PDB file of C-alpha atoms in Angstrom:
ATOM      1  CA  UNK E   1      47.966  41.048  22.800  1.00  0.00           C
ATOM      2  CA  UNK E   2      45.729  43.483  25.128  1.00  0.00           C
ATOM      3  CA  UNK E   3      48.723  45.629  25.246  1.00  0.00           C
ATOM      4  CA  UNK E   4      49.150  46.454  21.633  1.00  0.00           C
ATOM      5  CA  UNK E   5      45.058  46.900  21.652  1.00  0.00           C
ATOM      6  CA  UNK E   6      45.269  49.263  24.294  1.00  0.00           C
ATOM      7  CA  UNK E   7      48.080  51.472  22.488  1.00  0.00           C
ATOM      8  CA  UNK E   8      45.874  50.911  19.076  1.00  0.00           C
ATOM      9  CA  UNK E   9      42.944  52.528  21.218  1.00  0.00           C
ATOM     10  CA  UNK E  10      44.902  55.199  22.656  1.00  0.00           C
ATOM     11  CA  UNK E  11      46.424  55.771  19.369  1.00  0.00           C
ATOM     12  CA  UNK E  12      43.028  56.117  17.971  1.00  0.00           C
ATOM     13  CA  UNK E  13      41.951  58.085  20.760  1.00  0.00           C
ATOM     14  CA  UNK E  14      44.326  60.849  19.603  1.00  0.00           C
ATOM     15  CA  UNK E  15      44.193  60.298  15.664  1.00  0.00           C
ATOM     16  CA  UNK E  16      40.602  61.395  15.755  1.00  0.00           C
ATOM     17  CA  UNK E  17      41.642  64.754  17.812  1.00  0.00           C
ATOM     18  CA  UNK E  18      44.455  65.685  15.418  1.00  0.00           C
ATOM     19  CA  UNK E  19      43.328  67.883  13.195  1.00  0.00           C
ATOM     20  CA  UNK E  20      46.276  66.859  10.998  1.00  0.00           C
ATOM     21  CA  UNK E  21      44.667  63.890  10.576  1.00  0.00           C
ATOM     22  CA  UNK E  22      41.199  65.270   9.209  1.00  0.00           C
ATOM     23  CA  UNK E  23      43.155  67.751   7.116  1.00  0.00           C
ATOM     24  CA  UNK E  24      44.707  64.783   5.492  1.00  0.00           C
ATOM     25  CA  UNK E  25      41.757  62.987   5.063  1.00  0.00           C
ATOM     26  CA  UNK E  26      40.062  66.350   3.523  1.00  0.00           C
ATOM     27  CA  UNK E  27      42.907  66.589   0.711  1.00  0.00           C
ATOM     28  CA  UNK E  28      42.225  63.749  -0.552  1.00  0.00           C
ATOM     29  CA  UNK E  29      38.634  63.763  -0.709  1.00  0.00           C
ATOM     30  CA  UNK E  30      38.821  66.827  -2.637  1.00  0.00           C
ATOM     31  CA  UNK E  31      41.248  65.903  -5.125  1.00  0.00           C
ATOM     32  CA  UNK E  32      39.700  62.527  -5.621  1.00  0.00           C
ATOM     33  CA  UNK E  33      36.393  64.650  -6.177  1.00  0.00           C
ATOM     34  CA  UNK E  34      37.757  67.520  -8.197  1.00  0.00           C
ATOM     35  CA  UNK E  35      39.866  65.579 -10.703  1.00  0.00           C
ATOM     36  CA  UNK E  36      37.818  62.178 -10.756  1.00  0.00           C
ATOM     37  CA  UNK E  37      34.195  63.896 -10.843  1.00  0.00           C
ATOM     38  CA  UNK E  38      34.105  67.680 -11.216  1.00  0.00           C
ATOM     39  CA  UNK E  39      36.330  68.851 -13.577  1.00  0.00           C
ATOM     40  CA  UNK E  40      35.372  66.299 -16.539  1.00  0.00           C
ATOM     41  CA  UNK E  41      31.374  66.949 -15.203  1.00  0.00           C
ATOM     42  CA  UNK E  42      32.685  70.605 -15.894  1.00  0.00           C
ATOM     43  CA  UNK E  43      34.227  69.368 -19.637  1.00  0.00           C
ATOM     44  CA  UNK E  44      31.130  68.153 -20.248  1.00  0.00           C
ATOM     45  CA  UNK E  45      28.604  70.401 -19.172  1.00  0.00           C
ATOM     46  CA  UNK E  46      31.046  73.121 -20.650  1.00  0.00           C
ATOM     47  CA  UNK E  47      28.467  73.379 -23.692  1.00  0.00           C
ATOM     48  CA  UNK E  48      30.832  74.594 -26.735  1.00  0.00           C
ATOM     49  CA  UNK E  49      34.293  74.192 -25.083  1.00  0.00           C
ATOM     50  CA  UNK E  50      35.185  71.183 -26.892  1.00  0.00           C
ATOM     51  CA  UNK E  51      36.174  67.649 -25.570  1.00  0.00           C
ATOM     52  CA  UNK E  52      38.097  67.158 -22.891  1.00  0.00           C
ATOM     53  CA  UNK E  53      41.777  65.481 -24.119  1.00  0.00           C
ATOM     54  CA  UNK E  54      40.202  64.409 -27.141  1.00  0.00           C
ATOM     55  CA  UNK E  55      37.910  62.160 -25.957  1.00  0.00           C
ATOM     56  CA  UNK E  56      34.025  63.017 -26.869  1.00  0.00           C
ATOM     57  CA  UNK E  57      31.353  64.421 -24.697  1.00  0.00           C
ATOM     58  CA  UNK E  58      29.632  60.859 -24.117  1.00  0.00           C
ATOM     59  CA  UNK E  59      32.724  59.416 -22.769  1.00  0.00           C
ATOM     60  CA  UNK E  60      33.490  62.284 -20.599  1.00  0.00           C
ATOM     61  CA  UNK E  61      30.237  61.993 -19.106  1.00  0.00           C
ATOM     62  CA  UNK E  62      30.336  58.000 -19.273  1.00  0.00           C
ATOM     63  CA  UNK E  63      33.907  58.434 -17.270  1.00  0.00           C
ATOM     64  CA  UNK E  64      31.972  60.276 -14.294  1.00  0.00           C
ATOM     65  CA  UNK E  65      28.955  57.537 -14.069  1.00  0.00           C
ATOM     66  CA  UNK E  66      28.729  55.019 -11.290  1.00  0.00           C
ATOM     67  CA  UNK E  67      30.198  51.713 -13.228  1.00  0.00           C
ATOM     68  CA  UNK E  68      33.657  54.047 -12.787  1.00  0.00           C
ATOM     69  CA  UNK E  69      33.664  54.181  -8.873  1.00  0.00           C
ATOM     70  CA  UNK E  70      36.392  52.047  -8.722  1.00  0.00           C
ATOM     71  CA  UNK E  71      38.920  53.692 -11.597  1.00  0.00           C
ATOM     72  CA  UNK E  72      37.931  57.222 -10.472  1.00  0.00           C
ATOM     73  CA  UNK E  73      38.828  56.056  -6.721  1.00  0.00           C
ATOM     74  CA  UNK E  74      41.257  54.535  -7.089  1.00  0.00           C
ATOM     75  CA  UNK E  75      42.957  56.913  -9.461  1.00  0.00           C
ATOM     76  CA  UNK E  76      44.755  58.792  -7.522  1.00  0.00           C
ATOM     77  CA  UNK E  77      46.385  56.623  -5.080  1.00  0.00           C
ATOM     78  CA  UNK E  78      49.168  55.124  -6.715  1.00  0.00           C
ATOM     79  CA  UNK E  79      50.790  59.258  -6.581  1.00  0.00           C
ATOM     80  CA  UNK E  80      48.515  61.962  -5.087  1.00  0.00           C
ATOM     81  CA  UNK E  81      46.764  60.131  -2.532  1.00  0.00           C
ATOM     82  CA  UNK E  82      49.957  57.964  -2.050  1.00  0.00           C
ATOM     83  CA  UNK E  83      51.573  61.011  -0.892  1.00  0.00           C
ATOM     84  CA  UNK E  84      49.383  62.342   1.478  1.00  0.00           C
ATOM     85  CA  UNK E  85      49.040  58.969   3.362  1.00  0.00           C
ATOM     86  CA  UNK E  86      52.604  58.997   3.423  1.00  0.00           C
ATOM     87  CA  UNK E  87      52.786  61.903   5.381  1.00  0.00           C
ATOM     88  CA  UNK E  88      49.802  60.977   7.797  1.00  0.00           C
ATOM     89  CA  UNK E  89      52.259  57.362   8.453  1.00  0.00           C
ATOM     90  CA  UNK E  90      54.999  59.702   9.176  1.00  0.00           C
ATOM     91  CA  UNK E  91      52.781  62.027  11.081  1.00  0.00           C
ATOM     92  CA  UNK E  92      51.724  58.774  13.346  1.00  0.00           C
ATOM     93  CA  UNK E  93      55.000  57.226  13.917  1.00  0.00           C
ATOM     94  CA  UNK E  94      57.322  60.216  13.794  1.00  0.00           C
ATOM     95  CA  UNK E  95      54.958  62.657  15.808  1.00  0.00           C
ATOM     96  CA  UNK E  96      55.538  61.631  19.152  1.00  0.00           C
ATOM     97  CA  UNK E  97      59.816  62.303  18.362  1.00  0.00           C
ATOM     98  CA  UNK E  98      58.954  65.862  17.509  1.00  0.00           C
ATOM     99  CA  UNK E  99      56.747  66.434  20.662  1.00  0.00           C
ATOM    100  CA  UNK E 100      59.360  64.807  22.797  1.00  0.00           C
ATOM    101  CA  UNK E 101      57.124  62.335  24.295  1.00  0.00           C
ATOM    102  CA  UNK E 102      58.498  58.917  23.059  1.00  0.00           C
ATOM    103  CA  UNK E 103      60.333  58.322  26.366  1.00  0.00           C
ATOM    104  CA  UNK E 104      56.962  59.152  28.140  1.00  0.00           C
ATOM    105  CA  UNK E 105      55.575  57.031  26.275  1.00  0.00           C
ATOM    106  CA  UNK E 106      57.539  53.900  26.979  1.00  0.00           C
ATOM    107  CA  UNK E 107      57.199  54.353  30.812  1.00  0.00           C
ATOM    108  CA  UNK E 108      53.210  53.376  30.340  1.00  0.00           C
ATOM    109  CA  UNK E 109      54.425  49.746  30.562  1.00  0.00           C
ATOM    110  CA  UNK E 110      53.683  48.258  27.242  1.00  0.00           C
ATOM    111  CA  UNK E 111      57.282  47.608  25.889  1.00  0.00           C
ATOM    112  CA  UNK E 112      58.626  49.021  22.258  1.00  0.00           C
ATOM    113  CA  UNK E 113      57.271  45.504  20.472  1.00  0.00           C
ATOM    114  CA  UNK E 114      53.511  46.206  21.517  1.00  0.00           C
ATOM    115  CA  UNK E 115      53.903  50.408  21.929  1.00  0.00           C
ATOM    116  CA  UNK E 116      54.842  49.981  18.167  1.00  0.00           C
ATOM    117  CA  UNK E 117      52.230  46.948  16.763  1.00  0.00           C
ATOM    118  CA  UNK E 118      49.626  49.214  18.260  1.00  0.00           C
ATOM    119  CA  UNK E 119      50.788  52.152  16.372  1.00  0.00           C
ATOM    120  CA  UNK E 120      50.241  50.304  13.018  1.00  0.00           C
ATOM    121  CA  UNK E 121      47.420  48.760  13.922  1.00  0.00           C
ATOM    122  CA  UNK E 122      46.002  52.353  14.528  1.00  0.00           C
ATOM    123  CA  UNK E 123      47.471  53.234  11.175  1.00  0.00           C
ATOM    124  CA  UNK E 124      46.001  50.718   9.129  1.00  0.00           C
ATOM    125  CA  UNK E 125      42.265  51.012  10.845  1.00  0.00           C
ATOM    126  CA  UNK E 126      42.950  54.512  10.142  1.00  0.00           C
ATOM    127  CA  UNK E 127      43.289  53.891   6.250  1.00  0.00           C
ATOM    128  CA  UNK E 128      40.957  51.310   5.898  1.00  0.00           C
ATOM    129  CA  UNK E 129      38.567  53.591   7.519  1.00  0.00           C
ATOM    130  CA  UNK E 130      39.722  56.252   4.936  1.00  0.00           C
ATOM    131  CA  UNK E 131      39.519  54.556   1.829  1.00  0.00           C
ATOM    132  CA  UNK E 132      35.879  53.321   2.962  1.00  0.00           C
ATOM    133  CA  UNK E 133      35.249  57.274   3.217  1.00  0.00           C
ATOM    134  CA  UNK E 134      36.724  57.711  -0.691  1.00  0.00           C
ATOM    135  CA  UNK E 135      34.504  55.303  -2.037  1.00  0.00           C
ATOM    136  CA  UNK E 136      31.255  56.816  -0.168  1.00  0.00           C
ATOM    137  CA  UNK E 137      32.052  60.484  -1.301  1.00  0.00           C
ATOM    138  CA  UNK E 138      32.545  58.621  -4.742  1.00  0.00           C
ATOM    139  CA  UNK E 139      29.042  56.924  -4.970  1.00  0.00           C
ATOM    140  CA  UNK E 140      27.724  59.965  -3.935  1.00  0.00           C
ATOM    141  CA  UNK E 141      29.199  61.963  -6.995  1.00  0.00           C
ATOM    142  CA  UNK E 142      28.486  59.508  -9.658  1.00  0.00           C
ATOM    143  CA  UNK E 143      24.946  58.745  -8.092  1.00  0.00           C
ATOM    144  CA  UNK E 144      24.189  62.642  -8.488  1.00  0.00           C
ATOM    145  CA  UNK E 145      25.659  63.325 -11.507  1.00  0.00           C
ATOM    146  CA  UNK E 146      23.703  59.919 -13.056  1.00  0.00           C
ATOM    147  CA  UNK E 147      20.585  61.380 -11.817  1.00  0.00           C
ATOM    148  CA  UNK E 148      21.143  64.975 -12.841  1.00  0.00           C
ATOM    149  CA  UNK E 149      21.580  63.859 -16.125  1.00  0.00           C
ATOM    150  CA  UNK E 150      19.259  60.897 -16.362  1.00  0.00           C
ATOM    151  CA  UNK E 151      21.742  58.137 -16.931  1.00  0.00           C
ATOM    152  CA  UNK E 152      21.216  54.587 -15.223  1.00  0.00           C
ATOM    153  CA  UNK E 153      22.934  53.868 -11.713  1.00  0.00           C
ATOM    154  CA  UNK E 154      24.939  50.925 -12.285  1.00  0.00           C
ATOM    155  CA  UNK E 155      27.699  50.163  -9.821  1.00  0.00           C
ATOM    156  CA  UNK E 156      29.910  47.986 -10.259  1.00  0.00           C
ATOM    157  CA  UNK E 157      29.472  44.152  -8.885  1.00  0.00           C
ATOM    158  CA  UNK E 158      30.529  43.265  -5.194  1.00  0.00           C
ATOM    159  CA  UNK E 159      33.790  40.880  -6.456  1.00  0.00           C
ATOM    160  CA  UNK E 160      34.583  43.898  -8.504  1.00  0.00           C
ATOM    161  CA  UNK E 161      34.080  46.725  -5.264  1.00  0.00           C
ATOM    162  CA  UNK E 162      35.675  44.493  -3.141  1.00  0.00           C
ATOM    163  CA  UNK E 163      38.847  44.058  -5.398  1.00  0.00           C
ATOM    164  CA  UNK E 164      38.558  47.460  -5.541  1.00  0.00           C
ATOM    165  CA  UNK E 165      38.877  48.429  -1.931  1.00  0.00           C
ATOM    166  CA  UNK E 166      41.606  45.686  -1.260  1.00  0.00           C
ATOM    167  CA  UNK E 167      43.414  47.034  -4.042  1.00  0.00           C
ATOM    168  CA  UNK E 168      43.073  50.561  -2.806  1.00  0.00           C
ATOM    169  CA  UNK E 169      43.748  49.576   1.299  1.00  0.00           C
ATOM    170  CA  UNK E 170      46.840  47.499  -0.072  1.00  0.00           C
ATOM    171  CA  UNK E 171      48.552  50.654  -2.147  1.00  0.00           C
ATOM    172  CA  UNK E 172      47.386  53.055   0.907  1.00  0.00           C
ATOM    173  CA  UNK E 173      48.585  51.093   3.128  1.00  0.00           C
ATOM    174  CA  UNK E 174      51.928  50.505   1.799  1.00  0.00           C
ATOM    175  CA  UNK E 175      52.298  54.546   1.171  1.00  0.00           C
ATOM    176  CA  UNK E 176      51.480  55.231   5.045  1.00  0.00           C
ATOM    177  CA  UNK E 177      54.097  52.676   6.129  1.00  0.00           C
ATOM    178  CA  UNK E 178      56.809  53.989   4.253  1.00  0.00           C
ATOM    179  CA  UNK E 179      56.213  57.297   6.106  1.00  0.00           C
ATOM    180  CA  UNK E 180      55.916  55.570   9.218  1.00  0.00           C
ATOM    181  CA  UNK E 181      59.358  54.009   8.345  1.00  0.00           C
ATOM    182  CA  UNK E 182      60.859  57.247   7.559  1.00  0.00           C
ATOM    183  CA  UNK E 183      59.450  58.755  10.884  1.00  0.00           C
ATOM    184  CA  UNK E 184      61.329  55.982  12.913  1.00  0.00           C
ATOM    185  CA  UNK E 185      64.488  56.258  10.793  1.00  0.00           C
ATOM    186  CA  UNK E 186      64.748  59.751  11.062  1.00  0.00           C
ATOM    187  CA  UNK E 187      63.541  60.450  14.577  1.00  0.00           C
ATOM    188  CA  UNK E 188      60.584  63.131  13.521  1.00  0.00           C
ATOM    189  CA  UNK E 189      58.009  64.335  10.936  1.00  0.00           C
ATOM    190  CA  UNK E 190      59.556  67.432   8.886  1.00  0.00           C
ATOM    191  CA  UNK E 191      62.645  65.182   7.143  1.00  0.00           C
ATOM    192  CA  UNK E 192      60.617  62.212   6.383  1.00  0.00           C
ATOM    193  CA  UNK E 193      57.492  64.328   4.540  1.00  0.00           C
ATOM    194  CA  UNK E 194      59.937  66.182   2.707  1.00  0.00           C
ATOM    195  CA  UNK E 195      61.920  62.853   0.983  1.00  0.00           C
ATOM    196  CA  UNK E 196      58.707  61.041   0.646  1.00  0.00           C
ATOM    197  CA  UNK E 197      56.861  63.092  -1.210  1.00  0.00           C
ATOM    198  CA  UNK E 198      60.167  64.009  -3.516  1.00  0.00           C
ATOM    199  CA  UNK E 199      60.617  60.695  -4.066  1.00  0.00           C
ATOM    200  CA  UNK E 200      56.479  59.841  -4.508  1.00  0.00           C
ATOM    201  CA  UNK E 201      56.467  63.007  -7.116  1.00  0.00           C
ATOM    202  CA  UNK E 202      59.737  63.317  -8.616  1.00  0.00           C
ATOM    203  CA  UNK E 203      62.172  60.250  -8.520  1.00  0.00           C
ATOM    204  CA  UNK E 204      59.706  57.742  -9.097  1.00  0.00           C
ATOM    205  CA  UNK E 205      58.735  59.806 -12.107  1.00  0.00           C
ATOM    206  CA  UNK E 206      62.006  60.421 -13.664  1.00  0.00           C
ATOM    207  CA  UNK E 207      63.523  56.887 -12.869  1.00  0.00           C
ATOM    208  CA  UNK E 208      59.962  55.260 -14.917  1.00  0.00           C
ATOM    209  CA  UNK E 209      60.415  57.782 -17.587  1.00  0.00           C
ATOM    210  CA  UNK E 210      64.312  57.242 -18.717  1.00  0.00           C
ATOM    211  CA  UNK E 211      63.481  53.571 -18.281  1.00  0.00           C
ATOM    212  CA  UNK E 212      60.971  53.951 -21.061  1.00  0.00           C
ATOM    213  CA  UNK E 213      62.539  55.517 -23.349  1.00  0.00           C
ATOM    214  CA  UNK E 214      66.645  55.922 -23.158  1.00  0.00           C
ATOM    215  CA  UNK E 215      68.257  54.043 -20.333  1.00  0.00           C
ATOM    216  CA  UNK E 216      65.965  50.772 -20.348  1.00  0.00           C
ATOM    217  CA  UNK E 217      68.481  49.245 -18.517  1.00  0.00           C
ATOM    218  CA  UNK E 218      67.110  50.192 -15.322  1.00  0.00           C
ATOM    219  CA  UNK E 219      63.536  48.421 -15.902  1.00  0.00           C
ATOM    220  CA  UNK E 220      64.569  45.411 -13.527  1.00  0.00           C
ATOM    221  CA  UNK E 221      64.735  48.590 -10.961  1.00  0.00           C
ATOM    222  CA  UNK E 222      61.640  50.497 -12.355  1.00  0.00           C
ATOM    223  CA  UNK E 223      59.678  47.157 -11.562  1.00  0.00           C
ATOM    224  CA  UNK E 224      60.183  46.531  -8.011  1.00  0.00           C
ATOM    225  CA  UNK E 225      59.817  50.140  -6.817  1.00  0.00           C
ATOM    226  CA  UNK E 226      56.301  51.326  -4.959  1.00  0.00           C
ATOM    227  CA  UNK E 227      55.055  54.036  -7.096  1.00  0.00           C
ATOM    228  CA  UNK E 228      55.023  51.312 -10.094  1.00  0.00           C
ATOM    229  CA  UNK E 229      53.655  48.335  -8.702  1.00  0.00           C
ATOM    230  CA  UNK E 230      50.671  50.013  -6.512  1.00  0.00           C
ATOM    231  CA  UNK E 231      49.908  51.499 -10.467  1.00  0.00           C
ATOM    232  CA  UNK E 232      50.182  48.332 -11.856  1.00  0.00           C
ATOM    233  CA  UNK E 233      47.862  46.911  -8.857  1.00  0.00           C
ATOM    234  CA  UNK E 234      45.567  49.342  -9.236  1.00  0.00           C
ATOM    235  CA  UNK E 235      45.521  49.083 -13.035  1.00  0.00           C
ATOM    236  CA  UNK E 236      44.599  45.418 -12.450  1.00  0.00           C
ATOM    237  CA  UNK E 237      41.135  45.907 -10.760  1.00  0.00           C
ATOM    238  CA  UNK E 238      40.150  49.026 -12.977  1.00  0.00           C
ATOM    239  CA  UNK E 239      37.508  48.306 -15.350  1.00  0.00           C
ATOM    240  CA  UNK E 240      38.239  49.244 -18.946  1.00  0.00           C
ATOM    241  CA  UNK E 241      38.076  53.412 -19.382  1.00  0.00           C
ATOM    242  CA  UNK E 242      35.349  55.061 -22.250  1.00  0.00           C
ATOM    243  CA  UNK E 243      37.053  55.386 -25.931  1.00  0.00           C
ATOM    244  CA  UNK E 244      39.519  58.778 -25.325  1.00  0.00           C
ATOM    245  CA  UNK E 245      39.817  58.532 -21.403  1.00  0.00           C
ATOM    246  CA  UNK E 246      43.395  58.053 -20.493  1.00  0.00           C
ATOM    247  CA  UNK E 247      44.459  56.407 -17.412  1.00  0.00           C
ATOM    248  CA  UNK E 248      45.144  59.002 -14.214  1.00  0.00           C
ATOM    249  CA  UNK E 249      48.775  59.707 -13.478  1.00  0.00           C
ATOM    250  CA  UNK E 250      51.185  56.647 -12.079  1.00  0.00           C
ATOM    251  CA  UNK E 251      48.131  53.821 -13.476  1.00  0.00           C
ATOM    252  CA  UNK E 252      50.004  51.863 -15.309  1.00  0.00           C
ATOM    253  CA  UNK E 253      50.813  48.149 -16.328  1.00  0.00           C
ATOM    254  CA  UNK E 254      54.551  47.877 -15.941  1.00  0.00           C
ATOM    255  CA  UNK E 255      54.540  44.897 -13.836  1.00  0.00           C
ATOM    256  CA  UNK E 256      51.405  41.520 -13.395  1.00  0.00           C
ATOM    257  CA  UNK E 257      48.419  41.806 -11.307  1.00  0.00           C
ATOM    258  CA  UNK E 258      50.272  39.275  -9.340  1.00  0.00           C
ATOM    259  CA  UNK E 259      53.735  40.372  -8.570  1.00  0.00           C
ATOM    260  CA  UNK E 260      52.119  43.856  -8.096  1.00  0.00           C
ATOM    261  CA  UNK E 261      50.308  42.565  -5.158  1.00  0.00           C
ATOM    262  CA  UNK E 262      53.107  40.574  -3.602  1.00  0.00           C
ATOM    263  CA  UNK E 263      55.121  43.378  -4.078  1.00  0.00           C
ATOM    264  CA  UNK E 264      53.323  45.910  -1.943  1.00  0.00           C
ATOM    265  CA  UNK E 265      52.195  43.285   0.265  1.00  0.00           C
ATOM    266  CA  UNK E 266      56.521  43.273   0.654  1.00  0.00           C
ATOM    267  CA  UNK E 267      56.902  46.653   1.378  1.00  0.00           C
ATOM    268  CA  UNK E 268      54.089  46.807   3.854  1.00  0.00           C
ATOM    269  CA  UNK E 269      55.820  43.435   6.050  1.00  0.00           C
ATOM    270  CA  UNK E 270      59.425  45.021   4.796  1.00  0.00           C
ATOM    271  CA  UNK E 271      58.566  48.661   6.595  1.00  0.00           C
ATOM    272  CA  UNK E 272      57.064  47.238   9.925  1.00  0.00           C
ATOM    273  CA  UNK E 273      59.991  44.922  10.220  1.00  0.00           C
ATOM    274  CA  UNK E 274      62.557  47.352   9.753  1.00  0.00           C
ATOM    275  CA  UNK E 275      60.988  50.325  11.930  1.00  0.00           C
ATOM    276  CA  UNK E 276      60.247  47.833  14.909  1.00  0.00           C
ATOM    277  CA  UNK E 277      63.770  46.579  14.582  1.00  0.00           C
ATOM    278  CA  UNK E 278      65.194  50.248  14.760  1.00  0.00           C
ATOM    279  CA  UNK E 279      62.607  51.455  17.913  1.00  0.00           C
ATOM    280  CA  UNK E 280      63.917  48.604  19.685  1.00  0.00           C
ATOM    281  CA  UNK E 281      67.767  48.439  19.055  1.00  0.00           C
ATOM    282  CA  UNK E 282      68.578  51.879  19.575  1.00  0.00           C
ATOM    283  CA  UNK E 283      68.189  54.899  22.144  1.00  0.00           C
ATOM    284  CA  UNK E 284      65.297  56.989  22.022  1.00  0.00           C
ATOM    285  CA  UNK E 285      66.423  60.463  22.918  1.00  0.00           C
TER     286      UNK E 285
END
């Protein structure tokens, strides 16, 4: 056990210097901002430009207020934020192929078991520590834009934040170890980005929408893949939206609460299973 805590320090130890890492962390803050907070603040501050998608000007604003943390955080994970934290688990796991430094690595005596339990357990402190960060910047947002426009400051209960953040840590979590996955698999960081975020942004996307509509035949495979159940899961803990505000992209309800947890919990356990299987059965060069 001390071995796989000393590779999740050193791990650690060189997450915080990458600035891959930060710029990761930076994307999504600012999308989570721009499209949760500032662009319906905008809409409704925009004096005669009209509603935004319909909805009026109370619910744009109401949409923006602190009883939203949770929906306007956790919006974007299920597809935008998914992606990026896809690409910072293949960063992690698939990084040290592209430097050349795997072999190096496994000469420090901890063997491929612990060099790779560390690695995760550096990823998920990572994203825990991440989606901690999402909800701050979020607080802060709705807490100004309550006060600017003299509106109460109610957040939402503790049960309610914490589903929240497990919700959010689960779906983040399960993105990042896909990409980890993928870096194992396919021995670097370049290859595994690219299919991720295809598949995060397009396949998921076209395989949910000819389910819905012409070929419902492949539901039963609409319902088990990742993009659908971390919506559903999220979906689940989202408190109900103002009258007009539609649900961010990839929030949906396709699958339960339930078998939306148990299925990302599956891909999480699935992932780490199958890349520590791979690191250890084959040759590293």
């Amino acid at each position: 056990m001390s071995d796989v805590i000393n590779v999740a320090r050193a791990e650690l130890f060189k997450l915080v210097r990458r600035p891959a890492a930060w710029t990761l962390l930076a994307a999504s803050a600012v999308l989570s901002q721009v499209f949760g907070y500032l662009i319906p603040y905008l809409s409704y501050a925009g004096g005669d430009s009209g509603p935004m998608e319909g909805a009026s000007k109370e619910a744009i604003l109401a949409s923006t207020l602190p009883d939203q943390l949770v929906s306007n955080t956790l919006g974007g994970f299920p597809v935008f934020a998914g992606a990026l934290a896809l690409v910072f688990g293949a960063l992690v796991f698939g990084g040290e192929y592209g430097w050349g430094t795997v072999k190096t690595v496994l000469t420090q005596r901890p063997g491929r078991a612990a060099s790779m339990a560390g690695q995760f357990l550096a990823l998920a402190s990572a994203v825990a520590v991440g989606v901690v960060i999402l909800f701050a910047l979020g607080s802060v947002s709705s807490t100004a834009i309550a006060v600017a426009q003299d509106r109460s400051i109610d957040f939402p209960s503790f049960v309610d934040l914490t589903a929240g953040y497990g919700a959010g840590l689960a779906i983040m979590l399960m993105w990042a170890s896909l990409g980890a996955l993928l870096g194992v698999v396919l021995r670097g960081v370049a290859l595994p980005i690219g299919l991720g975020v295809v598949w995060v942004l397009g396949v998921e996307n076209l395989v949910t929408g000819v389910s819905s509509s012409v070929l419902t035949a492949l539901r039963p495979l609409r319902d088990v893949l990742p993009g659908v159940n971390a919506g559903s899961l999220a979906s689940a803990v989202m408190p109900t939206r103002p009258p007009g505000i539609d649900a961010p992209p990839g929030v949906s309800s396709y699958v339960s609460d339930g078998r939306a947890l148990v299925t990302v919990a599956c891909y999480v356990a699935v992932c780490l299973v199958a890349a520590m299987l791979t690191y250890r059965r084959r040759d590293v060069v």
